[in-house]
mmCIF file of C-alpha atoms in Angstrom:
data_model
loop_
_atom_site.group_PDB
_atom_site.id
_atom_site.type_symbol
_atom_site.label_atom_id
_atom_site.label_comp_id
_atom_site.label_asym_id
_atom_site.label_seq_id
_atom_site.Cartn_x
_atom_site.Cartn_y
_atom_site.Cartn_z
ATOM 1 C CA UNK A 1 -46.197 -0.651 30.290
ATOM 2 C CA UNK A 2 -43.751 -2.590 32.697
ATOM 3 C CA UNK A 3 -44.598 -3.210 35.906
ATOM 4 C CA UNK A 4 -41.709 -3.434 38.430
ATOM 5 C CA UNK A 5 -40.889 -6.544 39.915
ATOM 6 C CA UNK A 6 -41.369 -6.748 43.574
ATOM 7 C CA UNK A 7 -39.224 -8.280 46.162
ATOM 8 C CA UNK A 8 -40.823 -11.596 47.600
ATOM 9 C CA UNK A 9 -39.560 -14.262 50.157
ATOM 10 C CA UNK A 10 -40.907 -17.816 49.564
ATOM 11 C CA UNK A 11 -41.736 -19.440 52.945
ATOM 12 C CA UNK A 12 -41.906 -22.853 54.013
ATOM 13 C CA UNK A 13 -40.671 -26.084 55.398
ATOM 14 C CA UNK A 14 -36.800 -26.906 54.182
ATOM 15 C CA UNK A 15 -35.500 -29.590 52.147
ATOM 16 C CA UNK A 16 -37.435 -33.135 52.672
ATOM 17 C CA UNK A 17 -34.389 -34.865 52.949
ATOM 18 C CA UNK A 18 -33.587 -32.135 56.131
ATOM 19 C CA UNK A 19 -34.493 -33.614 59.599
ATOM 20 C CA UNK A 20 -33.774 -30.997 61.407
ATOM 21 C CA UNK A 21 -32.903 -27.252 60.993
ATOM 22 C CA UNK A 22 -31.823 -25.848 64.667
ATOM 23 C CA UNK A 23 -31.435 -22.456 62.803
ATOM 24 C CA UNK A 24 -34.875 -21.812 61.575
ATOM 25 C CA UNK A 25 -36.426 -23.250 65.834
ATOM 26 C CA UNK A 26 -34.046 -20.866 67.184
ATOM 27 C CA UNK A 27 -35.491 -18.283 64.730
ATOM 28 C CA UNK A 28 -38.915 -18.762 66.061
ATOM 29 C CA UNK A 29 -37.262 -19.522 69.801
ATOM 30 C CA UNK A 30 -39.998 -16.589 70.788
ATOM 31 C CA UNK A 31 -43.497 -18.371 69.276
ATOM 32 C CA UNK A 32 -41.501 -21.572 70.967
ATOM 33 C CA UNK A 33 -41.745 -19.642 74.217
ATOM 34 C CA UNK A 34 -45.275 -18.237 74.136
ATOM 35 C CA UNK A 35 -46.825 -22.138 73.127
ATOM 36 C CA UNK A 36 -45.424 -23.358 76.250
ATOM 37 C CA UNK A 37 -46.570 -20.976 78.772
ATOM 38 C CA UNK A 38 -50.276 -20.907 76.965
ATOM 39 C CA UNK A 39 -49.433 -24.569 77.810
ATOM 40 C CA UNK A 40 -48.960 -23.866 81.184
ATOM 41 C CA UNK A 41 -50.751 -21.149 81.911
ATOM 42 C CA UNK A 42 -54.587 -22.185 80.272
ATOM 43 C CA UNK A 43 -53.946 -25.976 82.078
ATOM 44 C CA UNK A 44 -56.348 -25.759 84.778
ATOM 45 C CA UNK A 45 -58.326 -22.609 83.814
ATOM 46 C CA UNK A 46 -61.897 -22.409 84.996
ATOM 47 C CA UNK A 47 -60.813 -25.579 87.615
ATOM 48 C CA UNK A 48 -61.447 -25.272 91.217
ATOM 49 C CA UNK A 49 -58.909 -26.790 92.284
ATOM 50 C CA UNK A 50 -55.851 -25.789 89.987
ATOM 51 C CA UNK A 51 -52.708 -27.035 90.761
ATOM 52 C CA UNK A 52 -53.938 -29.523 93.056
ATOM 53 C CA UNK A 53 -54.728 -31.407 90.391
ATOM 54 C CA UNK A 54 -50.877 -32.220 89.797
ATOM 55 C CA UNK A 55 -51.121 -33.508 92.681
ATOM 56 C CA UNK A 56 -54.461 -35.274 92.812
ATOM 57 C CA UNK A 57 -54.008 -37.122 89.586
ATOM 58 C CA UNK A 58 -50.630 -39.465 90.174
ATOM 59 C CA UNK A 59 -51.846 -39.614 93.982
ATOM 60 C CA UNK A 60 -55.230 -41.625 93.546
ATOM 61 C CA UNK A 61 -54.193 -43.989 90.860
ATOM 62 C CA UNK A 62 -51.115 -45.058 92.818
ATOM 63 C CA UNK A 63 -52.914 -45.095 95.873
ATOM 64 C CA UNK A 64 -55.349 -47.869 93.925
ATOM 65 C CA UNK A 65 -52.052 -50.121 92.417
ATOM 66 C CA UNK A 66 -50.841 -50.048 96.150
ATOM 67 C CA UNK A 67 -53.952 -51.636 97.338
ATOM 68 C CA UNK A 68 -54.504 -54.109 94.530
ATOM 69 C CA UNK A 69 -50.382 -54.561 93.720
ATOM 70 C CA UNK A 70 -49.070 -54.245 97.598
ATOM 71 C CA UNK A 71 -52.154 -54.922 100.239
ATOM 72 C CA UNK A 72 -53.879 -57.882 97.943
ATOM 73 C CA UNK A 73 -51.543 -59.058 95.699
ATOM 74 C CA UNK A 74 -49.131 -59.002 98.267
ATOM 75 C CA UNK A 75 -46.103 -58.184 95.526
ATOM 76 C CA UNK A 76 -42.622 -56.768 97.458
ATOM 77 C CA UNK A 77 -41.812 -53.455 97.003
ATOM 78 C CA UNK A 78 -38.040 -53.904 97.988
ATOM 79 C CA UNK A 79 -38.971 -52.817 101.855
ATOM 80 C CA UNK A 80 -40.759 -49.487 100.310
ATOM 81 C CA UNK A 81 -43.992 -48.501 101.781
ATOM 82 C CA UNK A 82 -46.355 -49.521 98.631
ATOM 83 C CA UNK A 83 -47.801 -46.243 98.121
ATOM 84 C CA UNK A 84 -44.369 -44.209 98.143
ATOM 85 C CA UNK A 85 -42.892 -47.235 96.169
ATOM 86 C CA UNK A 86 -45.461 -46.817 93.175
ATOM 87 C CA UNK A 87 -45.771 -42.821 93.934
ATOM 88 C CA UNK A 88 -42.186 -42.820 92.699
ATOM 89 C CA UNK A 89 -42.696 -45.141 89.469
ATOM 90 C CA UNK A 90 -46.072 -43.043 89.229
ATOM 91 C CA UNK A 91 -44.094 -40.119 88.300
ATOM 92 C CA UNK A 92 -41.661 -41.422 85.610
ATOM 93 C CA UNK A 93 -45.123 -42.952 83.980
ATOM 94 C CA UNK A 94 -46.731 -39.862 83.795
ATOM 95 C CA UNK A 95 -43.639 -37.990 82.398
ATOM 96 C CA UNK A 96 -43.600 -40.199 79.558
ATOM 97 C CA UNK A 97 -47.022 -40.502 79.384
ATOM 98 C CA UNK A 98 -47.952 -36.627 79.518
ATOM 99 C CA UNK A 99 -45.465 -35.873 77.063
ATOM 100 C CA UNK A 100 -46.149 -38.757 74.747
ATOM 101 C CA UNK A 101 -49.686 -37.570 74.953
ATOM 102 C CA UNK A 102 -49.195 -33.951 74.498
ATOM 103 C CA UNK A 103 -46.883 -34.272 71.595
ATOM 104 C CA UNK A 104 -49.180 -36.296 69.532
ATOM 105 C CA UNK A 105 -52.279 -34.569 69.922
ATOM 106 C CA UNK A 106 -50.458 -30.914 69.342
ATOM 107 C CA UNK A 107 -51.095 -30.512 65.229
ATOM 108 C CA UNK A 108 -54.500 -31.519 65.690
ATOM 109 C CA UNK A 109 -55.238 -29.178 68.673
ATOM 110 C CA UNK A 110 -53.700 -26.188 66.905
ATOM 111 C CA UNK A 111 -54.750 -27.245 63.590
ATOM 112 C CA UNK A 112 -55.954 -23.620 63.053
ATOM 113 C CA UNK A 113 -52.803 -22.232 63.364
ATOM 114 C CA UNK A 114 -51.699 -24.474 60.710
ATOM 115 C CA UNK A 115 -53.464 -23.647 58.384
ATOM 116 C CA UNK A 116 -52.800 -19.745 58.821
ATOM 117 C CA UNK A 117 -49.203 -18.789 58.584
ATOM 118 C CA UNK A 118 -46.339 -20.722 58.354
ATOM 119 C CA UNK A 119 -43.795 -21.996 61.277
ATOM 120 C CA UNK A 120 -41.415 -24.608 62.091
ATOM 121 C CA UNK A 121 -44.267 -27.376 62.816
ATOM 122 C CA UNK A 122 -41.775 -28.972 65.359
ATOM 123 C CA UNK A 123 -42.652 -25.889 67.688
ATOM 124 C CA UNK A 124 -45.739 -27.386 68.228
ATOM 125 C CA UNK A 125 -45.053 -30.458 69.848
ATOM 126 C CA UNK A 126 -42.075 -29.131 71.469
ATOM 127 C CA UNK A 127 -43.390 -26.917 73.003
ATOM 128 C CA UNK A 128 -45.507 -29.406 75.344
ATOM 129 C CA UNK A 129 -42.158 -30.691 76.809
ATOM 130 C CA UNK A 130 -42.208 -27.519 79.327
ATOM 131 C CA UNK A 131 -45.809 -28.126 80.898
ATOM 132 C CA UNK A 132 -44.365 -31.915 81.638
ATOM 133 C CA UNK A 133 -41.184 -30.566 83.472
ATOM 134 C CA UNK A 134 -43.443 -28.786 85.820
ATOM 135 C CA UNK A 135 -45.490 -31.177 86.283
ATOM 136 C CA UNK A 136 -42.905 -33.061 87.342
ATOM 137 C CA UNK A 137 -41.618 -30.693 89.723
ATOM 138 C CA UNK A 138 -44.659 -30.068 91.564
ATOM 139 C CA UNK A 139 -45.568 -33.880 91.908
ATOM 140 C CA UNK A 140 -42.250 -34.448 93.214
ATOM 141 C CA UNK A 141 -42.397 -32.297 96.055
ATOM 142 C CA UNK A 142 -44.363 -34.573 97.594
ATOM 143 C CA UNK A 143 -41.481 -37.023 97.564
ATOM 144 C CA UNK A 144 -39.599 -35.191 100.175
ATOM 145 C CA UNK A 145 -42.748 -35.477 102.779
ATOM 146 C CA UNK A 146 -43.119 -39.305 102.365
ATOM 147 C CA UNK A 147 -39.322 -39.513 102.532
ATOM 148 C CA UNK A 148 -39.672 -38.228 106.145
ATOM 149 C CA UNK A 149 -42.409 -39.751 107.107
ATOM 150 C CA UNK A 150 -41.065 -43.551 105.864
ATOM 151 C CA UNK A 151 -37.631 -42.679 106.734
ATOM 152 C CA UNK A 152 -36.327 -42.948 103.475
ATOM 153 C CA UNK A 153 -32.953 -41.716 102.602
ATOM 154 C CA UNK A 154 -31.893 -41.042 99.254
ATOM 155 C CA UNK A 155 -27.807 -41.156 97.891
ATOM 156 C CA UNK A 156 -25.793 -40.102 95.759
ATOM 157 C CA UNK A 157 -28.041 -42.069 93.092
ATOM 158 C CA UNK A 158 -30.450 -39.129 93.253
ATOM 159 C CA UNK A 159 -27.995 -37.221 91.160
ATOM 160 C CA UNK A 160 -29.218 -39.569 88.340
ATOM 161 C CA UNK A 161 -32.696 -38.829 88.824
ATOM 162 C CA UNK A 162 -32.718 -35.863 85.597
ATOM 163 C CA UNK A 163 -31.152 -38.726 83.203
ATOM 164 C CA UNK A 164 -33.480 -40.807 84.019
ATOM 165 C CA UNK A 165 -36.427 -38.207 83.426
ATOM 166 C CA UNK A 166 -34.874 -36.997 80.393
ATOM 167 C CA UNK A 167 -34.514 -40.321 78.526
ATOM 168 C CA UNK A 168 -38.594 -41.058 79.680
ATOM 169 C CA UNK A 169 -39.222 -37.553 78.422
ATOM 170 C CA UNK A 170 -36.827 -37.638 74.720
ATOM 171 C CA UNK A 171 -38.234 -41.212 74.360
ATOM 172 C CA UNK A 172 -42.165 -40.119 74.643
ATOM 173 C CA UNK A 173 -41.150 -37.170 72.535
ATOM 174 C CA UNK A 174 -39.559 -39.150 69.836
ATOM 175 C CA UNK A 175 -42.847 -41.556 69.168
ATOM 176 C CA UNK A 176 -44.892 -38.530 69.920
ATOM 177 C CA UNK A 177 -43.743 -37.169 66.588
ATOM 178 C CA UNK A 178 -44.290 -40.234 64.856
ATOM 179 C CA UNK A 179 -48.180 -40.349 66.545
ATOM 180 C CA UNK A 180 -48.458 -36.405 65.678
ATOM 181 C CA UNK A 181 -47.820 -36.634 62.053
ATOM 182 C CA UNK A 182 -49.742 -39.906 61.502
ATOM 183 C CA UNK A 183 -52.812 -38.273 63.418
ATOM 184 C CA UNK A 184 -52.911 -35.627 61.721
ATOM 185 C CA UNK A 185 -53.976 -37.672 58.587
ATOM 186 C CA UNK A 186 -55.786 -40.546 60.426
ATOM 187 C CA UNK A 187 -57.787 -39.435 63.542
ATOM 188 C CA UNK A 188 -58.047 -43.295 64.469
ATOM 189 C CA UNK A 189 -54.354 -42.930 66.350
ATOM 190 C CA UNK A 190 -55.984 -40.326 68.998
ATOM 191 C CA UNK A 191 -58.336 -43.211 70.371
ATOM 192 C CA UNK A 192 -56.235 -45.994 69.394
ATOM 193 C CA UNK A 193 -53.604 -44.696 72.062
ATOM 194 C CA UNK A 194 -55.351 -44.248 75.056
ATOM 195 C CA UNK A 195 -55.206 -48.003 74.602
ATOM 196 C CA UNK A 196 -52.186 -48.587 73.904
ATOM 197 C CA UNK A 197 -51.200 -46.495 76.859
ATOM 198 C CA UNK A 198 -52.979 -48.268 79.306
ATOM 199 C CA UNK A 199 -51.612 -52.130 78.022
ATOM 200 C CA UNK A 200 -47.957 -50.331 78.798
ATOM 201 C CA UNK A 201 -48.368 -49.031 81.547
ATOM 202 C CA UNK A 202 -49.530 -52.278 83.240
ATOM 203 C CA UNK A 203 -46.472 -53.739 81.245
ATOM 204 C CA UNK A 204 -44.174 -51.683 82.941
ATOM 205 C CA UNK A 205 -42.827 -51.679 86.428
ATOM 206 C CA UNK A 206 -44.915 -49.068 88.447
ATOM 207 C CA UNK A 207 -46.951 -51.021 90.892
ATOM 208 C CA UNK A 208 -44.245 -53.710 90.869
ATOM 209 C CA UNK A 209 -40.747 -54.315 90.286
ATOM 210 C CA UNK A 210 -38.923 -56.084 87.532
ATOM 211 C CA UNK A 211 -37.747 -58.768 89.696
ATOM 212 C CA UNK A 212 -41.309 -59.861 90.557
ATOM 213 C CA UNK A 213 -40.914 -61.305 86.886
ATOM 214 C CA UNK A 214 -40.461 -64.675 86.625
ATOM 215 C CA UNK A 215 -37.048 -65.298 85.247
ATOM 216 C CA UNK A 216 -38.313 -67.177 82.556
ATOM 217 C CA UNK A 217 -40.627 -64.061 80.893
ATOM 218 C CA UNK A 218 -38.080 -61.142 82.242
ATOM 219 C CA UNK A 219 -35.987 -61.337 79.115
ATOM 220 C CA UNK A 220 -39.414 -60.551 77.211
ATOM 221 C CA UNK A 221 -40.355 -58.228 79.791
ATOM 222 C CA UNK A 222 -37.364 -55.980 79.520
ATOM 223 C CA UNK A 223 -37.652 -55.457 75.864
ATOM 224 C CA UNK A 224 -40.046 -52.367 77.078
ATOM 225 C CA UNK A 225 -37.780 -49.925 77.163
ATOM 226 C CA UNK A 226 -39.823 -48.129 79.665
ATOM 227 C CA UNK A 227 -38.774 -50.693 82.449
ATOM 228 C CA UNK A 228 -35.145 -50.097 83.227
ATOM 229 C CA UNK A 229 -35.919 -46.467 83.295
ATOM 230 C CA UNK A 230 -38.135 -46.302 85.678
ATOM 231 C CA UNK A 231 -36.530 -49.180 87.661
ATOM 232 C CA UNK A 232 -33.545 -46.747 87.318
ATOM 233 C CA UNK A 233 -35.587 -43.828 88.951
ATOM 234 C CA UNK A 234 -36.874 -45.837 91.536
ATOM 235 C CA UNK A 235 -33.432 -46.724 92.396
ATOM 236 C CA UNK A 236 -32.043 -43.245 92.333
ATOM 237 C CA UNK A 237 -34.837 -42.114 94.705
ATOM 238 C CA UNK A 238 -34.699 -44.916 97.072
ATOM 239 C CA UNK A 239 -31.033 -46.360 97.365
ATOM 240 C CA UNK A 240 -32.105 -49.920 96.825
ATOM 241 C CA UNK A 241 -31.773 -52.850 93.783
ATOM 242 C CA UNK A 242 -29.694 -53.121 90.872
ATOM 243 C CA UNK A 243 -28.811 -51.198 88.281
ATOM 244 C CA UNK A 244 -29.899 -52.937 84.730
ATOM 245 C CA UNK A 245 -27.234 -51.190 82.462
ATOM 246 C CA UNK A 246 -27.454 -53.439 79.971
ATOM 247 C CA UNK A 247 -30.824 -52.765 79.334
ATOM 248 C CA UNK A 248 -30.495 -48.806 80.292
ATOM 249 C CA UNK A 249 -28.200 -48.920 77.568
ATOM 250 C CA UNK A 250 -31.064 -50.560 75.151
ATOM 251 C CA UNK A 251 -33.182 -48.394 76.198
ATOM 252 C CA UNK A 252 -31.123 -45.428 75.448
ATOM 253 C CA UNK A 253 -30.325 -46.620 72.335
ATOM 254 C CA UNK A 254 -34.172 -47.290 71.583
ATOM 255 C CA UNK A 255 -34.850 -43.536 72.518
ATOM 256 C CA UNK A 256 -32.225 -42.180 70.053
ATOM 257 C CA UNK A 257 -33.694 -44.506 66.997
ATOM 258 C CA UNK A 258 -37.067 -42.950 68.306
ATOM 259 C CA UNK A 259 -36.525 -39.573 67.967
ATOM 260 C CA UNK A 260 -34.196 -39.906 64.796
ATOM 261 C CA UNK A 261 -37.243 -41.821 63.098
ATOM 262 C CA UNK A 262 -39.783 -39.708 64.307
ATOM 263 C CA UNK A 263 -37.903 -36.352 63.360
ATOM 264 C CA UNK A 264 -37.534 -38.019 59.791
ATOM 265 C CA UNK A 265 -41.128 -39.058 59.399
ATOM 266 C CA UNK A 266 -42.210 -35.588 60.714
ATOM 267 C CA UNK A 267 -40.081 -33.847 58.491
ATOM 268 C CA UNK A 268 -41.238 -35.730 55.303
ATOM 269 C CA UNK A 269 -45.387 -35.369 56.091
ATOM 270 C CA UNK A 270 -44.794 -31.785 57.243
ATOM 271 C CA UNK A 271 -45.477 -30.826 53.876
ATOM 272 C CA UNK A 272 -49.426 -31.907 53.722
ATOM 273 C CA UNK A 273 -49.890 -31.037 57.528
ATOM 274 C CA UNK A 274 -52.011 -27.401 56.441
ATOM 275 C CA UNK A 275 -53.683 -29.375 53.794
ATOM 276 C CA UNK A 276 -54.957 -32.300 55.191
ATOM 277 C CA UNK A 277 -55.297 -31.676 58.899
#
């Protein structure tokens, strides 16, 4: 007897040789959506202290590096109290370093979901990016009290500050993709980057400014692409130094090979991501 042939639709990730397929994230724009504000929304359940936290964590650490870096150390800060001067580099650090973070761990924290129905993958470590914008946000508006207080006046520079944050931000997300798919395989990159982290973060310029590097080593210094960025948000928050656009525009140009390589590298292990993770 013959059996009718029923209608099927074959699911799954596009063409290996595909990137990128804007179509299929917009399809799923809703499951996008609903990641980030679990995100958001299950941060600092069961804490007792919440939201404070934002605050709490960039606030001790650069009250530390202002001690050791300003007080001791005794390194300018470009006639910036010490604490508001690494408060401000604080928060382009942890923007980078939150998403950078988030984004790699994401296929490993959801690695049920994975395994259970099929999705863009992407939406999983995009959909950290939202829980560092508001983090952002709320640290910041502390920035506006120690402005007062220190008599700081910022200038038209400030209307630079979101290029700034997004380049930190689309730079983090671009290796976080690369970290992401390579943890999901080898668990050694979750310890490995804590590491990592910390080296680059004392090899950028948050307690201290680029120019407090000898002249001799500041070629090597700027290579980090992290360091004009954050010299640039310092600079758009306080009205003071120079501009490094020759090695903004490196580091833009870094940030673009970053996410182009990571989207690429994502897209061709995104296949074996259920199976292996």
């Amino acid at each position: 007897m013959r059996q009718a042939t029923r209608p099927y639709q074959d699911i799954g990730p596009g063409a290996s040789w595909q990137i990128l397929d804007p179509r299929e994230l917009w399809h799923f724009r809703d499951l996008l959506a609903t990641l980030a504000g679990r995100d958001v929304k299950l941060r600092y359940r069961q804490t007792a202290l919440g939201v404070i936290w934002d605050f709490i964590q960039p606030v001790v650490p650069s009250f530390i590096l202002a001690i050791v870096f300003g007080q001791i150390a005794k390194v300018p800060s470009g006639g910036v109290p010490a604490f508001v001067f690494v408060y401000a580099g604080m928060l382009g650090w942890n923007a980078f370093n939150n998403t950078l973070m988030k984004a790699s761990s994401s296929l490993v924290v959801d690695a049920g979901l994975l395994s259970k129905v099929y999705f863009p993958r992407l939406v999983l470590p995009l959909s950290t990016i939202l829980s560092t914008f508001v983090d952002f946000a709320i640290t910041a508006l502390l920035l506006p009290v120690l402005f007062a207080v220190n008599g700081i006046h910022p200038g038209l520079g400030l209307l630079l500050l979101p290029v700034w944050l997004l380049m930190l931000i689309g730079l983090a997300f671009g290796l976080g993709l690369w970290m992401s798919a390579w943890m999901v395989t080898y668990r050694d990159v979750k310890y490995a980057l804590p590491v990592l982290l910390t080296f680059l973060m004392y090899a950028s310029p948050i307690a201290y400014p680029a120019s407090a590097i000898p002249p001799t080593l500041r070629t090597y210094f700027l290579i980090n692409p992290l360091a004009p960025l954050i010299e640039g948000m310092r600079w758009s928050l306080f009205d003071r130094g120079t501009l490094l656009w020759g090695n903004i525009a490196y580091a833009g140009v870094f940030m673009v090979v970053a996410l182009v390589l990571g989207a690429f590298i994502f897209s061709k292990l995104e296949r074996r991501f259920a199976d292996v993770v």
